[in-house]
mmCIF file of C-alpha atoms in Angstrom:
data_model
loop_
_atom_site.group_PDB
_atom_site.id
_atom_site.type_symbol
_atom_site.label_atom_id
_atom_site.label_comp_id
_atom_site.label_asym_id
_atom_site.label_seq_id
_atom_site.Cartn_x
_atom_site.Cartn_y
_atom_site.Cartn_z
ATOM 1 C CA UNK A 1 0.078 0.083 0.027
ATOM 2 C CA UNK A 2 1.197 3.551 -0.828
ATOM 3 C CA UNK A 3 -0.290 6.661 0.974
ATOM 4 C CA UNK A 4 -0.427 9.671 -1.280
ATOM 5 C CA UNK A 5 -1.663 12.849 0.325
ATOM 6 C CA UNK A 6 -1.624 15.749 -2.018
ATOM 7 C CA UNK A 7 -1.151 19.331 -0.650
ATOM 8 C CA UNK A 8 -0.668 18.091 2.957
ATOM 9 C CA UNK A 9 1.789 20.760 3.605
ATOM 10 C CA UNK A 10 1.324 24.443 2.308
ATOM 11 C CA UNK A 11 3.632 25.588 -0.523
ATOM 12 C CA UNK A 12 4.808 28.481 1.986
ATOM 13 C CA UNK A 13 6.038 25.930 4.454
ATOM 14 C CA UNK A 14 7.661 24.082 1.802
ATOM 15 C CA UNK A 15 9.456 26.972 0.588
ATOM 16 C CA UNK A 16 10.700 27.938 3.940
ATOM 17 C CA UNK A 17 12.225 24.528 4.564
ATOM 18 C CA UNK A 18 14.224 25.028 1.335
ATOM 19 C CA UNK A 19 15.270 28.126 2.687
ATOM 20 C CA UNK A 20 16.447 26.557 5.998
ATOM 21 C CA UNK A 21 18.360 23.924 3.685
ATOM 22 C CA UNK A 22 20.093 26.728 1.939
ATOM 23 C CA UNK A 23 21.129 28.511 5.193
ATOM 24 C CA UNK A 24 22.341 25.434 7.035
ATOM 25 C CA UNK A 25 23.725 22.930 4.332
ATOM 26 C CA UNK A 26 27.303 24.302 4.144
ATOM 27 C CA UNK A 27 28.374 24.046 7.694
ATOM 28 C CA UNK A 28 26.151 20.854 8.633
ATOM 29 C CA UNK A 29 25.923 18.746 5.316
ATOM 30 C CA UNK A 30 29.685 17.821 4.996
ATOM 31 C CA UNK A 31 29.714 14.798 7.050
ATOM 32 C CA UNK A 32 27.310 11.878 6.056
ATOM 33 C CA UNK A 33 27.660 8.205 6.810
ATOM 34 C CA UNK A 34 26.940 7.617 3.071
ATOM 35 C CA UNK A 35 29.561 9.623 0.985
ATOM 36 C CA UNK A 36 26.983 9.951 -2.033
ATOM 37 C CA UNK A 37 24.745 12.046 0.165
ATOM 38 C CA UNK A 38 27.698 14.543 1.749
ATOM 39 C CA UNK A 39 26.530 18.169 1.181
ATOM 40 C CA UNK A 40 23.197 16.997 0.128
ATOM 41 C CA UNK A 41 21.425 16.138 3.313
ATOM 42 C CA UNK A 42 20.398 18.092 6.376
ATOM 43 C CA UNK A 43 19.494 16.023 9.423
ATOM 44 C CA UNK A 44 16.918 17.334 11.945
ATOM 45 C CA UNK A 45 19.249 16.003 14.651
ATOM 46 C CA UNK A 46 21.913 18.256 13.535
ATOM 47 C CA UNK A 47 19.841 21.267 12.951
ATOM 48 C CA UNK A 48 18.268 20.875 16.515
ATOM 49 C CA UNK A 49 21.804 21.268 17.930
ATOM 50 C CA UNK A 50 23.314 23.796 15.559
ATOM 51 C CA UNK A 51 20.501 26.181 14.569
ATOM 52 C CA UNK A 52 20.685 29.528 16.128
ATOM 53 C CA UNK A 53 18.042 30.631 18.835
ATOM 54 C CA UNK A 54 14.961 32.037 17.105
ATOM 55 C CA UNK A 55 15.310 29.890 13.856
ATOM 56 C CA UNK A 56 11.858 28.601 13.165
ATOM 57 C CA UNK A 57 13.120 25.650 10.982
ATOM 58 C CA UNK A 58 13.381 23.148 13.875
ATOM 59 C CA UNK A 59 9.796 23.969 14.916
ATOM 60 C CA UNK A 60 8.455 23.796 11.518
ATOM 61 C CA UNK A 61 10.409 20.404 10.738
ATOM 62 C CA UNK A 62 9.138 18.926 14.009
ATOM 63 C CA UNK A 63 5.643 20.038 13.278
ATOM 64 C CA UNK A 64 5.481 18.634 9.964
ATOM 65 C CA UNK A 65 6.982 15.390 11.263
ATOM 66 C CA UNK A 66 4.224 15.154 13.772
ATOM 67 C CA UNK A 67 1.780 15.646 11.043
ATOM 68 C CA UNK A 68 3.240 13.090 8.549
ATOM 69 C CA UNK A 69 3.404 10.517 11.702
ATOM 70 C CA UNK A 70 -0.433 11.172 12.456
ATOM 71 C CA UNK A 71 -1.253 10.818 8.679
ATOM 72 C CA UNK A 72 0.667 7.574 8.428
ATOM 73 C CA UNK A 73 -0.686 6.191 11.629
ATOM 74 C CA UNK A 74 -3.955 6.738 10.323
ATOM 75 C CA UNK A 75 -3.622 5.335 6.831
ATOM 76 C CA UNK A 76 -1.632 2.144 7.830
ATOM 77 C CA UNK A 77 -3.656 1.763 11.105
ATOM 78 C CA UNK A 78 -0.726 1.561 13.052
ATOM 79 C CA UNK A 79 -0.525 3.513 16.041
ATOM 80 C CA UNK A 80 2.808 2.145 17.014
ATOM 81 C CA UNK A 81 5.102 3.745 14.566
ATOM 82 C CA UNK A 82 7.529 6.596 15.709
ATOM 83 C CA UNK A 83 9.633 8.891 13.522
ATOM 84 C CA UNK A 84 13.227 7.514 13.472
ATOM 85 C CA UNK A 85 15.154 10.098 11.207
ATOM 86 C CA UNK A 86 13.917 13.355 9.505
ATOM 87 C CA UNK A 87 16.111 14.988 6.856
ATOM 88 C CA UNK A 88 15.952 17.415 3.861
ATOM 89 C CA UNK A 89 17.658 16.179 0.840
ATOM 90 C CA UNK A 90 18.889 17.948 -2.388
ATOM 91 C CA UNK A 91 18.935 15.859 -5.618
ATOM 92 C CA UNK A 92 20.884 17.558 -8.354
ATOM 93 C CA UNK A 93 20.641 16.877 -12.085
ATOM 94 C CA UNK A 94 22.227 13.213 -12.642
ATOM 95 C CA UNK A 95 21.148 12.152 -9.205
ATOM 96 C CA UNK A 96 18.855 9.277 -8.754
ATOM 97 C CA UNK A 97 18.450 5.887 -6.898
ATOM 98 C CA UNK A 98 17.790 2.335 -8.112
ATOM 99 C CA UNK A 99 15.260 0.064 -6.445
ATOM 100 C CA UNK A 100 16.199 -0.552 -2.958
ATOM 101 C CA UNK A 101 14.680 -1.306 0.430
ATOM 102 C CA UNK A 102 15.366 1.009 3.336
ATOM 103 C CA UNK A 103 17.859 -1.102 5.564
ATOM 104 C CA UNK A 104 20.452 1.390 6.623
ATOM 105 C CA UNK A 105 18.819 0.947 10.131
ATOM 106 C CA UNK A 106 17.592 -2.493 10.963
ATOM 107 C CA UNK A 107 14.812 -0.817 13.054
ATOM 108 C CA UNK A 108 13.271 1.053 9.979
ATOM 109 C CA UNK A 109 9.744 0.080 8.939
ATOM 110 C CA UNK A 110 7.877 2.699 7.139
ATOM 111 C CA UNK A 111 9.208 5.609 4.996
ATOM 112 C CA UNK A 112 7.716 8.912 3.730
ATOM 113 C CA UNK A 113 8.749 11.625 1.362
ATOM 114 C CA UNK A 114 7.336 15.046 1.472
ATOM 115 C CA UNK A 115 7.977 16.902 -1.812
ATOM 116 C CA UNK A 116 9.323 20.493 -1.059
ATOM 117 C CA UNK A 117 9.215 21.509 -4.705
ATOM 118 C CA UNK A 118 8.087 20.544 -8.127
ATOM 119 C CA UNK A 119 10.059 22.740 -10.678
ATOM 120 C CA UNK A 120 12.478 20.207 -11.781
ATOM 121 C CA UNK A 121 12.389 17.466 -14.583
ATOM 122 C CA UNK A 122 12.767 13.772 -13.713
ATOM 123 C CA UNK A 123 12.960 12.520 -10.050
ATOM 124 C CA UNK A 124 9.787 10.627 -9.846
ATOM 125 C CA UNK A 125 9.467 8.145 -7.187
ATOM 126 C CA UNK A 126 8.909 4.741 -8.502
ATOM 127 C CA UNK A 127 8.122 1.259 -7.078
ATOM 128 C CA UNK A 128 8.743 -2.206 -7.895
ATOM 129 C CA UNK A 129 4.878 -2.677 -8.262
ATOM 130 C CA UNK A 130 4.914 -0.354 -11.271
ATOM 131 C CA UNK A 131 3.473 2.579 -9.300
ATOM 132 C CA UNK A 132 5.312 5.987 -10.136
ATOM 133 C CA UNK A 133 4.537 9.199 -8.195
ATOM 134 C CA UNK A 134 5.386 12.617 -9.866
ATOM 135 C CA UNK A 135 6.618 15.065 -7.182
ATOM 136 C CA UNK A 136 4.084 18.016 -6.412
ATOM 137 C CA UNK A 137 5.101 20.761 -3.933
ATOM 138 C CA UNK A 138 3.459 19.756 -0.274
ATOM 139 C CA UNK A 139 2.528 16.089 -1.326
ATOM 140 C CA UNK A 140 3.225 13.205 0.894
ATOM 141 C CA UNK A 141 4.032 9.722 -0.240
ATOM 142 C CA UNK A 142 4.192 7.162 2.453
ATOM 143 C CA UNK A 143 4.715 3.235 2.229
ATOM 144 C CA UNK A 144 6.424 0.299 3.882
ATOM 145 C CA UNK A 145 10.093 1.126 3.023
ATOM 146 C CA UNK A 146 11.613 -2.004 4.480
ATOM 147 C CA UNK A 147 9.698 -4.287 2.295
ATOM 148 C CA UNK A 148 8.333 -2.188 -0.658
ATOM 149 C CA UNK A 149 11.329 -1.718 -3.242
ATOM 150 C CA UNK A 150 11.489 1.860 -4.312
ATOM 151 C CA UNK A 151 13.784 4.258 -6.155
ATOM 152 C CA UNK A 152 14.240 7.742 -7.537
ATOM 153 C CA UNK A 153 14.326 8.366 -11.402
ATOM 154 C CA UNK A 154 17.398 10.346 -12.456
ATOM 155 C CA UNK A 155 16.831 14.270 -11.938
ATOM 156 C CA UNK A 156 17.236 15.534 -15.514
ATOM 157 C CA UNK A 157 17.066 19.273 -14.965
ATOM 158 C CA UNK A 158 16.686 21.660 -11.980
ATOM 159 C CA UNK A 159 17.026 20.663 -8.154
ATOM 160 C CA UNK A 160 14.739 18.234 -6.372
ATOM 161 C CA UNK A 161 14.323 18.869 -2.652
ATOM 162 C CA UNK A 162 12.441 16.401 -0.626
ATOM 163 C CA UNK A 163 11.868 15.932 3.347
ATOM 164 C CA UNK A 164 12.169 12.235 3.712
ATOM 165 C CA UNK A 165 11.205 10.582 7.132
ATOM 166 C CA UNK A 166 11.855 6.892 8.203
ATOM 167 C CA UNK A 167 9.841 5.196 10.949
ATOM 168 C CA UNK A 168 10.137 2.545 13.481
ATOM 169 C CA UNK A 169 8.025 0.479 15.532
ATOM 170 C CA UNK A 170 10.430 0.515 18.427
ATOM 171 C CA UNK A 171 9.795 3.445 20.449
ATOM 172 C CA UNK A 172 13.198 3.552 22.136
ATOM 173 C CA UNK A 173 14.727 4.158 18.661
ATOM 174 C CA UNK A 174 12.504 7.262 17.899
ATOM 175 C CA UNK A 175 13.987 10.639 16.883
ATOM 176 C CA UNK A 176 13.825 13.130 19.846
#
């Protein structure tokens, strides 16, 4: 099953998150456990520690994380899921990802992608079952990331920005 929620987050909030990414990626995005994502990933955990006082970005990301969590709990009828990792990710021309399962952390169950923009070519999310989702600003796509193979078609032009969130059923592994 794939949860698709068009317009879940207003465009203005998505654009504010893009601004947050632009402000913080230089000093927070250099180190990543996956070298292919260095300078492309801004983690909520890093931002929570490093953002200057008064920066609304952390509150916005947490509020969206809560909204997405509640939407997935409702859709999948699973009240026991908890956010495990929240990021903002930049995909430039030439970037894509083949079919895969979310197995970086053995505790991951569900995955969600919030599209922050749609002014680019390519970059569709695709699934082994043949489903393809064209990104639209503010749209959420949620699925069982640990068992439904999925990928990202190569970005052809422009920059794709997303807010992926991974979930776990282990409360002790939840992101603060």
